[in-house]
PDB file of C-alpha atoms in Angstrom:
ATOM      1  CA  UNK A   1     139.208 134.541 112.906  1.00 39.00           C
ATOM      2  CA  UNK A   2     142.449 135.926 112.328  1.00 39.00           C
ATOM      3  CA  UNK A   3     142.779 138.521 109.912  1.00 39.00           C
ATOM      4  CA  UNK A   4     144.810 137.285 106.305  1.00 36.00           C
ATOM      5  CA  UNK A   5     145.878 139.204 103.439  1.00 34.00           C
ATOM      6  CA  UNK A   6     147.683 138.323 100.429  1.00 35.00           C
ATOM      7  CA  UNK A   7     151.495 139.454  99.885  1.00 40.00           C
ATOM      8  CA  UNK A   8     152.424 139.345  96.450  1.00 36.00           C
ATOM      9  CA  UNK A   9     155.457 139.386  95.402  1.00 39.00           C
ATOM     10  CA  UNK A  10     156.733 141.874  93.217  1.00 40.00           C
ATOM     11  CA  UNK A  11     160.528 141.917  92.040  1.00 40.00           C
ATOM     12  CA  UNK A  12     161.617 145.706  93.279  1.00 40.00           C
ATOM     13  CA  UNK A  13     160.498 144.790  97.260  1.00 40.00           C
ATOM     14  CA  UNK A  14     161.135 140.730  97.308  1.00 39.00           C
ATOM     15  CA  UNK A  15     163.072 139.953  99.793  1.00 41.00           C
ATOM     16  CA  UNK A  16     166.094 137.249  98.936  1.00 41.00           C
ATOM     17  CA  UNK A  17     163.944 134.012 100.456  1.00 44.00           C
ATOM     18  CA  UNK A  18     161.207 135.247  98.322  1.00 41.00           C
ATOM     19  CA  UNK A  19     163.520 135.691  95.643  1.00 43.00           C
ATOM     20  CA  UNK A  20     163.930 132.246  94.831  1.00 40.00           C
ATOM     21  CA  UNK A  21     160.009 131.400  94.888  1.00 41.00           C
ATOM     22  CA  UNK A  22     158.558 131.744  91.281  1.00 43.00           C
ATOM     23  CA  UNK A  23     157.346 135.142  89.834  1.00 43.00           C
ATOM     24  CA  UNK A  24     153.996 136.237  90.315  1.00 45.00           C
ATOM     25  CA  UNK A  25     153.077 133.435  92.886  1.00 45.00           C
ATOM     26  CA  UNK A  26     150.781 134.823  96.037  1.00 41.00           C
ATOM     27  CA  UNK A  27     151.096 133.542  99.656  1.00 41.00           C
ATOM     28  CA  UNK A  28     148.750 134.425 102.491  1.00 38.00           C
ATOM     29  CA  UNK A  29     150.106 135.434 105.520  1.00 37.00           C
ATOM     30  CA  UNK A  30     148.564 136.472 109.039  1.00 42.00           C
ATOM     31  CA  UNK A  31     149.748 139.596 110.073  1.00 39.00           C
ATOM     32  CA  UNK A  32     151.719 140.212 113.776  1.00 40.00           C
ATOM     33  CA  UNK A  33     149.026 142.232 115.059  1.00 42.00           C
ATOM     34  CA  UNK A  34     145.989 139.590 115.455  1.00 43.00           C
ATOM     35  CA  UNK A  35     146.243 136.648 117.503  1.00 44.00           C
ATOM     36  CA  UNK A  36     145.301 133.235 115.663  1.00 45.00           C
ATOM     37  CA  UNK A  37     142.096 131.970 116.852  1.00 45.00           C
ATOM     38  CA  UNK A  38     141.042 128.311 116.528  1.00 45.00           C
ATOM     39  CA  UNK A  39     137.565 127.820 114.690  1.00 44.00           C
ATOM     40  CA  UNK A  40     135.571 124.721 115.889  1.00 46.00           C
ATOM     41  CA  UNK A  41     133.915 123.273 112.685  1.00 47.00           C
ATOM     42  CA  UNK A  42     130.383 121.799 113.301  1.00 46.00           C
ATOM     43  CA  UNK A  43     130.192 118.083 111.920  1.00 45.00           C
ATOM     44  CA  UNK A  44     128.547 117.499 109.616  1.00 43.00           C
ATOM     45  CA  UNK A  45     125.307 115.602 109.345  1.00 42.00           C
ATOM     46  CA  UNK A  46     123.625 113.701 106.827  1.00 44.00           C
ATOM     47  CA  UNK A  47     120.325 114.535 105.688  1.00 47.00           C
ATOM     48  CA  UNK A  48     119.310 110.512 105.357  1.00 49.00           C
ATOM     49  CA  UNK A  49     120.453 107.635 106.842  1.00 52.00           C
ATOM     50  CA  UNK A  50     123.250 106.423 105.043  1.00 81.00           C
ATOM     51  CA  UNK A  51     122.515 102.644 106.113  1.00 90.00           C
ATOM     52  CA  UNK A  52     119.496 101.096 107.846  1.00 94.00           C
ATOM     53  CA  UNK A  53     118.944  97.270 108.592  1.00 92.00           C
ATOM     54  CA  UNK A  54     116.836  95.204 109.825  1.00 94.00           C
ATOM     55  CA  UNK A  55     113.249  97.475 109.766  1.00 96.00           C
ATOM     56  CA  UNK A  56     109.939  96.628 109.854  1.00 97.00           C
ATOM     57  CA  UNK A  57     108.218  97.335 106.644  1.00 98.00           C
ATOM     58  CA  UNK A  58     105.479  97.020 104.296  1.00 98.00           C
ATOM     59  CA  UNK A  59     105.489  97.204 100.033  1.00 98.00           C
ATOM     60  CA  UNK A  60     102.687  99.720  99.209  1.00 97.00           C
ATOM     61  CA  UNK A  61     103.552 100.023  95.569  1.00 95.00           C
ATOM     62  CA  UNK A  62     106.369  99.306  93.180  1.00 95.00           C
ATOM     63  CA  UNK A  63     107.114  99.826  89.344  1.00 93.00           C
ATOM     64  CA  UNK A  64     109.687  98.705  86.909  1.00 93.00           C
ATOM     65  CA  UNK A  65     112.845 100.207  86.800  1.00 94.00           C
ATOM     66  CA  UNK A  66     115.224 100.022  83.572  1.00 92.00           C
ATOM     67  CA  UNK A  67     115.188  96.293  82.368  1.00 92.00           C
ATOM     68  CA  UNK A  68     115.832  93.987  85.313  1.00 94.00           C
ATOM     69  CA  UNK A  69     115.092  96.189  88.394  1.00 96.00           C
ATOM     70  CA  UNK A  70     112.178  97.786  90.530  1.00 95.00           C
ATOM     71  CA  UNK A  71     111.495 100.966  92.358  1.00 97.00           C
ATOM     72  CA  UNK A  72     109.343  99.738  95.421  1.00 97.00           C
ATOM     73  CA  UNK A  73     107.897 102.303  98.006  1.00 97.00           C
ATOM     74  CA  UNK A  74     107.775 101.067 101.139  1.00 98.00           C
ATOM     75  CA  UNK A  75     106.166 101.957 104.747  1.00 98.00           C
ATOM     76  CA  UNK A  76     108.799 101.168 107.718  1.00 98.00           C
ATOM     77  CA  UNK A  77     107.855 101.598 111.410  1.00 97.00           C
ATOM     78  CA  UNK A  78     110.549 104.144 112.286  1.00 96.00           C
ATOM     79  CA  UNK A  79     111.075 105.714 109.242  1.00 96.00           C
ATOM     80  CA  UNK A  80     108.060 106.021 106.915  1.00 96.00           C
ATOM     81  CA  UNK A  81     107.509 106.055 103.717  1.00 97.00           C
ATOM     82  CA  UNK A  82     110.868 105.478 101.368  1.00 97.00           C
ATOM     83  CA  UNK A  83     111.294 104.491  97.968  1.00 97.00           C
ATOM     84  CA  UNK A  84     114.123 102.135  97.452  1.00 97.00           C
ATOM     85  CA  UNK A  85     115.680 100.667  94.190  1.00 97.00           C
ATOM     86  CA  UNK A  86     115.841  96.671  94.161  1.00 96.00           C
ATOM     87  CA  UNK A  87     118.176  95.693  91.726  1.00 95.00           C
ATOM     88  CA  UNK A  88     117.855  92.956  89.530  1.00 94.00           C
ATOM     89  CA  UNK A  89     114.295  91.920  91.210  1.00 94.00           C
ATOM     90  CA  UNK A  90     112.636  90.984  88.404  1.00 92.00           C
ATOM     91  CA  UNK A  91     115.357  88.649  87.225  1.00 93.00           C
ATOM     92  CA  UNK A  92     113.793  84.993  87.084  1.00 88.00           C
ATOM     93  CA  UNK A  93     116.184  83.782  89.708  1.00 88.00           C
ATOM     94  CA  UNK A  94     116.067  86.890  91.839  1.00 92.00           C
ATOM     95  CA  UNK A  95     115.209  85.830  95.422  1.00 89.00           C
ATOM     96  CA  UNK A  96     113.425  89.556  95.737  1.00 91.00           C
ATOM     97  CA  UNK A  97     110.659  88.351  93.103  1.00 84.00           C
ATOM     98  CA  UNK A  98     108.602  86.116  96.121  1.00 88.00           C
ATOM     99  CA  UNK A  99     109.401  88.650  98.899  1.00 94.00           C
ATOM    100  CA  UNK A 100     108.735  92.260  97.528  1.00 95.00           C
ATOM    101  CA  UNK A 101     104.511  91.738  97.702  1.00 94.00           C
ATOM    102  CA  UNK A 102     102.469  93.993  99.345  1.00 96.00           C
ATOM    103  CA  UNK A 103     100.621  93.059 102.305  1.00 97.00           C
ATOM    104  CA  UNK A 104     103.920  90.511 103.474  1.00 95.00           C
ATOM    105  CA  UNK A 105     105.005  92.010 106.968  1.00 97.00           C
ATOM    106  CA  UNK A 106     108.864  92.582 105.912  1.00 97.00           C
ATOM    107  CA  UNK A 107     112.082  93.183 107.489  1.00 97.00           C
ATOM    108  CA  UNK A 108     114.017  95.345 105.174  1.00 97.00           C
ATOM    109  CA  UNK A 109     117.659  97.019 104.611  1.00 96.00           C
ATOM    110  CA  UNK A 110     118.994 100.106 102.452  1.00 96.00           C
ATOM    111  CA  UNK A 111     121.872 102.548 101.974  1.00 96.00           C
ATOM    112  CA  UNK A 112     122.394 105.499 100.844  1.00 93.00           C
ATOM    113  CA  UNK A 113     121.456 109.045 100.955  1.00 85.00           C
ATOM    114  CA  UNK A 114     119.237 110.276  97.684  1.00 88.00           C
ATOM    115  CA  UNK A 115     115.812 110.789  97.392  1.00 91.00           C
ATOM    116  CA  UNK A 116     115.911 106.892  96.363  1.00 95.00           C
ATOM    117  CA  UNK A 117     118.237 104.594  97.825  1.00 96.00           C
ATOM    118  CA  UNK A 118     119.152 101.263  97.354  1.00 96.00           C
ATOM    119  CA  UNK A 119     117.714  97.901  99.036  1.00 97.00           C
ATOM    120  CA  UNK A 120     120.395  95.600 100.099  1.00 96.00           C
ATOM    121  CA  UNK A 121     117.857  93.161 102.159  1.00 95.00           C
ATOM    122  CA  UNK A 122     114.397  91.815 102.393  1.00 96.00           C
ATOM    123  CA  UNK A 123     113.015  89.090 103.796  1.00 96.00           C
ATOM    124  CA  UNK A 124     109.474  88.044 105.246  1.00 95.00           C
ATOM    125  CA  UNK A 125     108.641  87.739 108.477  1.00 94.00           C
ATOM    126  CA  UNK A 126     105.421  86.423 108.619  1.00 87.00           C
ATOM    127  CA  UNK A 127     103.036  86.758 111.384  1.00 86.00           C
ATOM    128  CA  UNK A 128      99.750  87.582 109.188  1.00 92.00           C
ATOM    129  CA  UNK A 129      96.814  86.123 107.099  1.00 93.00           C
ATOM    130  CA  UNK A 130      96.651  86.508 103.477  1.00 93.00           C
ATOM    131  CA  UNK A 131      94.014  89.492 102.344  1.00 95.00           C
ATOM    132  CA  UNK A 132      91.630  87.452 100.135  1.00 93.00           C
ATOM    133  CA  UNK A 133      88.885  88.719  97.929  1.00 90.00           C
ATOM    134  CA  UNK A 134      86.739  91.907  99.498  1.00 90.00           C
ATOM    135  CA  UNK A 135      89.607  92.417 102.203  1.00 94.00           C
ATOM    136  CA  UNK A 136      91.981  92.614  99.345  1.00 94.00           C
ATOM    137  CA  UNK A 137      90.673  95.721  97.642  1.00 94.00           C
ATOM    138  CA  UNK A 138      90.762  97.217 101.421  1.00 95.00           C
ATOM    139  CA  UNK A 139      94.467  96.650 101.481  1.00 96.00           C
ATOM    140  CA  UNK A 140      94.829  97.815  98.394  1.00 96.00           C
ATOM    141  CA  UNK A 141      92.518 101.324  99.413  1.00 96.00           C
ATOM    142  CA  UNK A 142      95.119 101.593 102.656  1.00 97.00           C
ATOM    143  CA  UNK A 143      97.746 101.915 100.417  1.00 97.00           C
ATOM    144  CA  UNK A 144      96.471 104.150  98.308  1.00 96.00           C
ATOM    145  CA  UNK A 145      95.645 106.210 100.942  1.00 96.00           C
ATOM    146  CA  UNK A 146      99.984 106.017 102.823  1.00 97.00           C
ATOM    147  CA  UNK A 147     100.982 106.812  99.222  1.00 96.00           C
ATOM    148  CA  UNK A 148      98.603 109.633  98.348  1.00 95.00           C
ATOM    149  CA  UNK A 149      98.655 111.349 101.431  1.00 95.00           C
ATOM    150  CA  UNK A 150     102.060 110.852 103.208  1.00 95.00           C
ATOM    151  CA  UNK A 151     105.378 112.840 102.809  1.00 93.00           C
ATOM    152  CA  UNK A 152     108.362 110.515 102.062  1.00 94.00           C
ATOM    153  CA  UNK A 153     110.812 110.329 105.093  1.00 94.00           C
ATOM    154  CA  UNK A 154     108.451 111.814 107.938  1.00 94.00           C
ATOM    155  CA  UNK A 155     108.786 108.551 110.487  1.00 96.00           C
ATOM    156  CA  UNK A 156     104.916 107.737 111.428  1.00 96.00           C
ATOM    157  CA  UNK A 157     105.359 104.361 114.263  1.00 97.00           C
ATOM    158  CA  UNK A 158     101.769 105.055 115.845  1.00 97.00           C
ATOM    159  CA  UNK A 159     100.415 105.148 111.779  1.00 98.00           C
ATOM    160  CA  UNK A 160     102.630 101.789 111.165  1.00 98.00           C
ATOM    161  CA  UNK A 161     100.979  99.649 114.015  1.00 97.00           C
ATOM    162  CA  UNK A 162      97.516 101.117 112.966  1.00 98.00           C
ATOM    163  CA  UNK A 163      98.279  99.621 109.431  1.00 98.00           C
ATOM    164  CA  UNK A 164      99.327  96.481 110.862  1.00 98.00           C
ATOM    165  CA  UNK A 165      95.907  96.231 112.704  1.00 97.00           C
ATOM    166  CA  UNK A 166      93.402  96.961 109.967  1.00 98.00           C
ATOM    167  CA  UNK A 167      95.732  94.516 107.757  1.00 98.00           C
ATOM    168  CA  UNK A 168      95.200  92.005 110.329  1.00 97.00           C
ATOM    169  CA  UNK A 169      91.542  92.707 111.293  1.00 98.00           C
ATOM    170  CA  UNK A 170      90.295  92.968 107.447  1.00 97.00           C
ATOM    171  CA  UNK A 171      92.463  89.553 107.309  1.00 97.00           C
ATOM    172  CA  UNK A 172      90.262  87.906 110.014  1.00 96.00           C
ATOM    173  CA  UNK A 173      87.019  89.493 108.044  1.00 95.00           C
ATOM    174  CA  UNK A 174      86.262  92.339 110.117  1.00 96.00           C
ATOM    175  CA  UNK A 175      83.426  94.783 109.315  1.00 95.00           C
ATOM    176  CA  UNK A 176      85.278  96.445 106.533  1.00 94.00           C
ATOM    177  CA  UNK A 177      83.741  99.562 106.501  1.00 94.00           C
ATOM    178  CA  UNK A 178      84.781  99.904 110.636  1.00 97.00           C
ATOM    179  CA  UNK A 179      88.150  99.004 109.903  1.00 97.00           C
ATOM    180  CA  UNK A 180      88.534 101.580 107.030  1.00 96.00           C
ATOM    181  CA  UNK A 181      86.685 104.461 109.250  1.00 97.00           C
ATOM    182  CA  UNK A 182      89.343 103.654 112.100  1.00 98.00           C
ATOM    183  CA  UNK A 183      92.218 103.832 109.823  1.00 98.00           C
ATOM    184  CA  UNK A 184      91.223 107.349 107.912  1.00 97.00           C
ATOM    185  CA  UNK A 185      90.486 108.624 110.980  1.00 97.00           C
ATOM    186  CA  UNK A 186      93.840 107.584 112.588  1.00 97.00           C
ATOM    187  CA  UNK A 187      95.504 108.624 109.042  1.00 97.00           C
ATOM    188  CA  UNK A 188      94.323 112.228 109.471  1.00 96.00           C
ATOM    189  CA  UNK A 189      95.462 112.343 112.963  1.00 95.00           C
ATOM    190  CA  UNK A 190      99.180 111.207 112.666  1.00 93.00           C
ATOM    191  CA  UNK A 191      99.775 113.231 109.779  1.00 91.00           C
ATOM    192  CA  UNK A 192      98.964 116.033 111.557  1.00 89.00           C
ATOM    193  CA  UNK A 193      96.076 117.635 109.397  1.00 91.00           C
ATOM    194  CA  UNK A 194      92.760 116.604 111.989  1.00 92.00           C
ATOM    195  CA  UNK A 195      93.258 117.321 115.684  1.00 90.00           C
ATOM    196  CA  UNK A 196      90.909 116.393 118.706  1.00 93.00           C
ATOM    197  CA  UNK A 197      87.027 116.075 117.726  1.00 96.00           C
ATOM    198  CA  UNK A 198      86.358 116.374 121.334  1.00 97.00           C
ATOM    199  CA  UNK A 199      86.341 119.720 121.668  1.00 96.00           C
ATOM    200  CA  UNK A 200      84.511 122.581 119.524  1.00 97.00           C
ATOM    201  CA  UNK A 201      87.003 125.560 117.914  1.00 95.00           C
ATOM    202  CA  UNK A 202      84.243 127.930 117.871  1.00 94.00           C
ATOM    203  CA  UNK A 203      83.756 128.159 121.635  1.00 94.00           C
ATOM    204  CA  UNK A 204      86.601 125.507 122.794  1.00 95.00           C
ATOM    205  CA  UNK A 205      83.967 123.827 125.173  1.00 96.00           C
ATOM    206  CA  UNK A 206      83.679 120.007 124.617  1.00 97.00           C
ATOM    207  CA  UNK A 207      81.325 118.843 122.289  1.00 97.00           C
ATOM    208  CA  UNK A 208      77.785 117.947 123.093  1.00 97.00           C
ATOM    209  CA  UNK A 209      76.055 114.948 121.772  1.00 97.00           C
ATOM    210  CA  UNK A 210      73.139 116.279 121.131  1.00 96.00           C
ATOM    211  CA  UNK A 211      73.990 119.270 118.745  1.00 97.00           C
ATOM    212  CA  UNK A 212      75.315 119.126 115.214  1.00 97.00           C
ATOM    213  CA  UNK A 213      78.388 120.030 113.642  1.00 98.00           C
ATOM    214  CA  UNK A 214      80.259 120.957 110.740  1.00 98.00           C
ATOM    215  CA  UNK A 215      84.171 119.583 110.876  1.00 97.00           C
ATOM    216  CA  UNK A 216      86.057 122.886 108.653  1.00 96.00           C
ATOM    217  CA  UNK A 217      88.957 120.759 107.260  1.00 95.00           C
ATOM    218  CA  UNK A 218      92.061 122.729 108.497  1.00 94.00           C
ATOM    219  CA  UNK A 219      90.334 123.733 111.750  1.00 94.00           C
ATOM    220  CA  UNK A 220      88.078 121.329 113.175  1.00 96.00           C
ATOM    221  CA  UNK A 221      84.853 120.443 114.486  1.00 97.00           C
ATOM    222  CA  UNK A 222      82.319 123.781 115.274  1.00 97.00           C
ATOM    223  CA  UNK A 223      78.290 124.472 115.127  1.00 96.00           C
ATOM    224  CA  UNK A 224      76.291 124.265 111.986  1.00 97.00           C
ATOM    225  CA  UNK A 225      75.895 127.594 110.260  1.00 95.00           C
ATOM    226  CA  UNK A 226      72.514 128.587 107.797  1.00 93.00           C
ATOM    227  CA  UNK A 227      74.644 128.486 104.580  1.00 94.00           C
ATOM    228  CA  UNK A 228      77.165 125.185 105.378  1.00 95.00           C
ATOM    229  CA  UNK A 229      77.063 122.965 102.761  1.00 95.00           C
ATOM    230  CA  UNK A 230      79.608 120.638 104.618  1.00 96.00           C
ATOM    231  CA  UNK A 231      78.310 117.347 105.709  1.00 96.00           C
ATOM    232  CA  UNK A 232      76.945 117.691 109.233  1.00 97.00           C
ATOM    233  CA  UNK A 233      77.652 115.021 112.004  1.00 98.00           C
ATOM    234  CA  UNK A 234      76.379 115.004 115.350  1.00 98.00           C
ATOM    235  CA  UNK A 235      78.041 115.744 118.029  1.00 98.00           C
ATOM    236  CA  UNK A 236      77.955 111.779 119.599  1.00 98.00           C
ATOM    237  CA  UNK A 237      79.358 111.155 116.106  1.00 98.00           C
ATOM    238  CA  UNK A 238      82.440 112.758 116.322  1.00 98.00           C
ATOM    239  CA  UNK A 239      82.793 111.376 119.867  1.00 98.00           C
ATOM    240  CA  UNK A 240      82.147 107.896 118.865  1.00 98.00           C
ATOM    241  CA  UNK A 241      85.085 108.178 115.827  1.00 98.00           C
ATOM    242  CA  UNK A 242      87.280 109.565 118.589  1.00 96.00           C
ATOM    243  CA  UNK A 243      86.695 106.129 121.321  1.00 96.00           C
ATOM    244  CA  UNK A 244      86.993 104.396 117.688  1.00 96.00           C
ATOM    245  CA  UNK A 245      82.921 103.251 118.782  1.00 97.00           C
ATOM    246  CA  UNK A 246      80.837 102.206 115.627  1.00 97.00           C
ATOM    247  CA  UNK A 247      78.583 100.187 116.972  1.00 96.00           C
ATOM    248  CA  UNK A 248      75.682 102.868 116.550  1.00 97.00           C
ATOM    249  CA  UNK A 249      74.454 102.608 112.357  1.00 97.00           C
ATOM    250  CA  UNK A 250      73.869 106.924 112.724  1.00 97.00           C
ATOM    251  CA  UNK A 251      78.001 107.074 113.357  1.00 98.00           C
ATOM    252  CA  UNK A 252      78.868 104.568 110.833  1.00 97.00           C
ATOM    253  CA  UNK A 253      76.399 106.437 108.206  1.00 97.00           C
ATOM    254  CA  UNK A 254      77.836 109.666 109.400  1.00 98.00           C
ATOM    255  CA  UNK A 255      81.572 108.913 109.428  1.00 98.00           C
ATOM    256  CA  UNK A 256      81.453 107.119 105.701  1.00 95.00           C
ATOM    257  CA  UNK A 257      80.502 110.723 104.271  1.00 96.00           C
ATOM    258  CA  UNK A 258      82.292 113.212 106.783  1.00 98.00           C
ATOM    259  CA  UNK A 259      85.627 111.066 105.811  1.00 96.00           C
ATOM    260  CA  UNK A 260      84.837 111.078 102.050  1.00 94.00           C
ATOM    261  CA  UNK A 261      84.480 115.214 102.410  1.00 96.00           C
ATOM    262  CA  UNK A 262      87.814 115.233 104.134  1.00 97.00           C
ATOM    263  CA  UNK A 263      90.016 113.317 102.530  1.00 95.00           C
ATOM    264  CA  UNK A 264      88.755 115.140  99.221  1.00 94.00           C
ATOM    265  CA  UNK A 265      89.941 117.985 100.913  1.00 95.00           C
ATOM    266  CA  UNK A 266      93.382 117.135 101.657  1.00 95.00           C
ATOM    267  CA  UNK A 267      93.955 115.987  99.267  1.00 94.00           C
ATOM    268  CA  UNK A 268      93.077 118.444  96.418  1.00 91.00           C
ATOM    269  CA  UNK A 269      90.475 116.595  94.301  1.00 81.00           C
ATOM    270  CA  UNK A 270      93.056 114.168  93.251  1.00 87.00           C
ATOM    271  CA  UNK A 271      90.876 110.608  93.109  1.00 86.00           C
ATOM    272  CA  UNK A 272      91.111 107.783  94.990  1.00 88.00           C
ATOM    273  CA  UNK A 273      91.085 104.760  92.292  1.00 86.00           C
ATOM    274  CA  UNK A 274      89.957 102.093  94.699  1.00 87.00           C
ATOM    275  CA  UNK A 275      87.476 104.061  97.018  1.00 79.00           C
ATOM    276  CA  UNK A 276      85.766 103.897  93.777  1.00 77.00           C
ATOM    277  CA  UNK A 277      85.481 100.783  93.158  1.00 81.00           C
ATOM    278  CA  UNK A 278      84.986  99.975  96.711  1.00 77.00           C
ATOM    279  CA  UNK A 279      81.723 102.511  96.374  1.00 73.00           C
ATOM    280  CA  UNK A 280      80.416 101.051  93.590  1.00 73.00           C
ATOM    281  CA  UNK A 281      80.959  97.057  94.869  1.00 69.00           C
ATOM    282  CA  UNK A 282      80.484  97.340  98.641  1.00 66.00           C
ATOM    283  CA  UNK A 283      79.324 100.657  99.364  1.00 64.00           C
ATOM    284  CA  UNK A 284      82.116 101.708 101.381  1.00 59.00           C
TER     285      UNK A 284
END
């Protein structure tokens, strides 16, 4: 960059162009001796998407917002989970007030770049069956789960379609308790806080079926030590949740426990409202 310095004026040295500029004013100036270089600016990028239509999307939760509006968080295919202000939803006549309901397959449009930007459309798409009774408080538990346990703007497409299944196989009643086990375990994958239960950490040789393990929340799956008080799983167990096979009652006994245990962990004690109630009504 070429070097600048300020020349100011002074009335014993001013020459007689400078004369007739105002007193005291300062002027830069590049001096003779260093050759002007251009500097190439880098554009500038946005931090969010400034305006997105047309996504895929799901409402996991929403709450009122000064007197006619809502903040609604939602989970879209290709770029998680946003919150977005809907203005005047909850306006008798607003044609938001029959679209914005969770479990409705969406196709949604925002702008803006805050934390919390603003829905400009939403409309539903259809394509699957109502959650009714049991199934319902499953849905519910998903959610829970997306808005508990998932960073806002960190895109998750493999997480998305995974929701879209269990919605649509707790829809077509499903063995609840499968479909929730597949989902937690696919949760903790795409997030990126559970890596491959194939394989042990302690001696990185696959796992054998026949032994029993201990899965150490931020490392993975290794033997069973004398003083673990972790649940332990056997080693079939953690195979089976990986080929997403239930079908043997030992895995699905196993899995309900090992997946309470971890997602206790991650997510610091904080409680799960409808696990809860799902443990005390179904056993889940």
């Amino acid at each position: 960059m070429a070097a600048l310095i300020v020349e100011v004026q002074s009335s014993s040295a001013a020459s007689a162009d400078e004369q007739s500029a105002s007193s005291g004013d300062a002027r830069v100036v590049q001096t003779a001796a260093t050759p002007a270089k251009t500097t190439t600016r880098r554009p500038r990028t946005l931090e969010k998407d400034t305006r997105i239509a047309e996504q895929p999307g799901f409402v996991l939760h929403s709450y009122p917002y000064k007197e006619t509006s809502l903040i609604v968080d939602v989970f879209t295919r290709d770029h998680g989970r946003i919150a977005l202000v809907a203005k005047g939803a909850k306006r008798p006549h607003s044609k938001l007030r029959g679209v914005l309901q969770t479990f409705q397959p969406l196709s949604v449009g925002w702008s803006g770049k805050a934390e919390v930007r603003t829905l400009t459309s939403a409309e539903w798409v259809g394509g699957l069956l109502p959650l009714e009774k049991s199934a319902l408080l499953c849905g519910f538990y998903l959610n829970e789960l997306l808005v508990k346990l998932l960073a806002r703007d960190d895109p998750h497409p493999a997480l998305f379609d995974h929701y879209v299944s269990a919605l649509n196989q707790l829809a077509h009643d499903e063995p609840a308790a499968i479909v929730l086990r597949k989902f937690e375990r696919a949760l903790l994958k795409e997030s990126g806080v559970s890596g491959d239960w194939t394989i042990c950490t302690a001696t990185r040789n696959p796992l054998l079926a026949g032994l029993n393990y201990v899965v150490d929340p931020e490392r993975g799956p290794r033997p069973v030590r004398p003083a673990d008080t972790w649940p332990q799983v056997a080693g079939k167990t953690l195979l089976d949740m990986e080929k997403e096979d239930y079908s043997d009652a030992a895995t699905q006994m196993q899995s309900k426990f090992l997946m309470r245990f971890l997602l206790a962990h991650h997510l610091n004690g904080a409680p799960l409202n409808t696990r809860q109630i799902l443990i005390d009504l179904l056993q889940l």
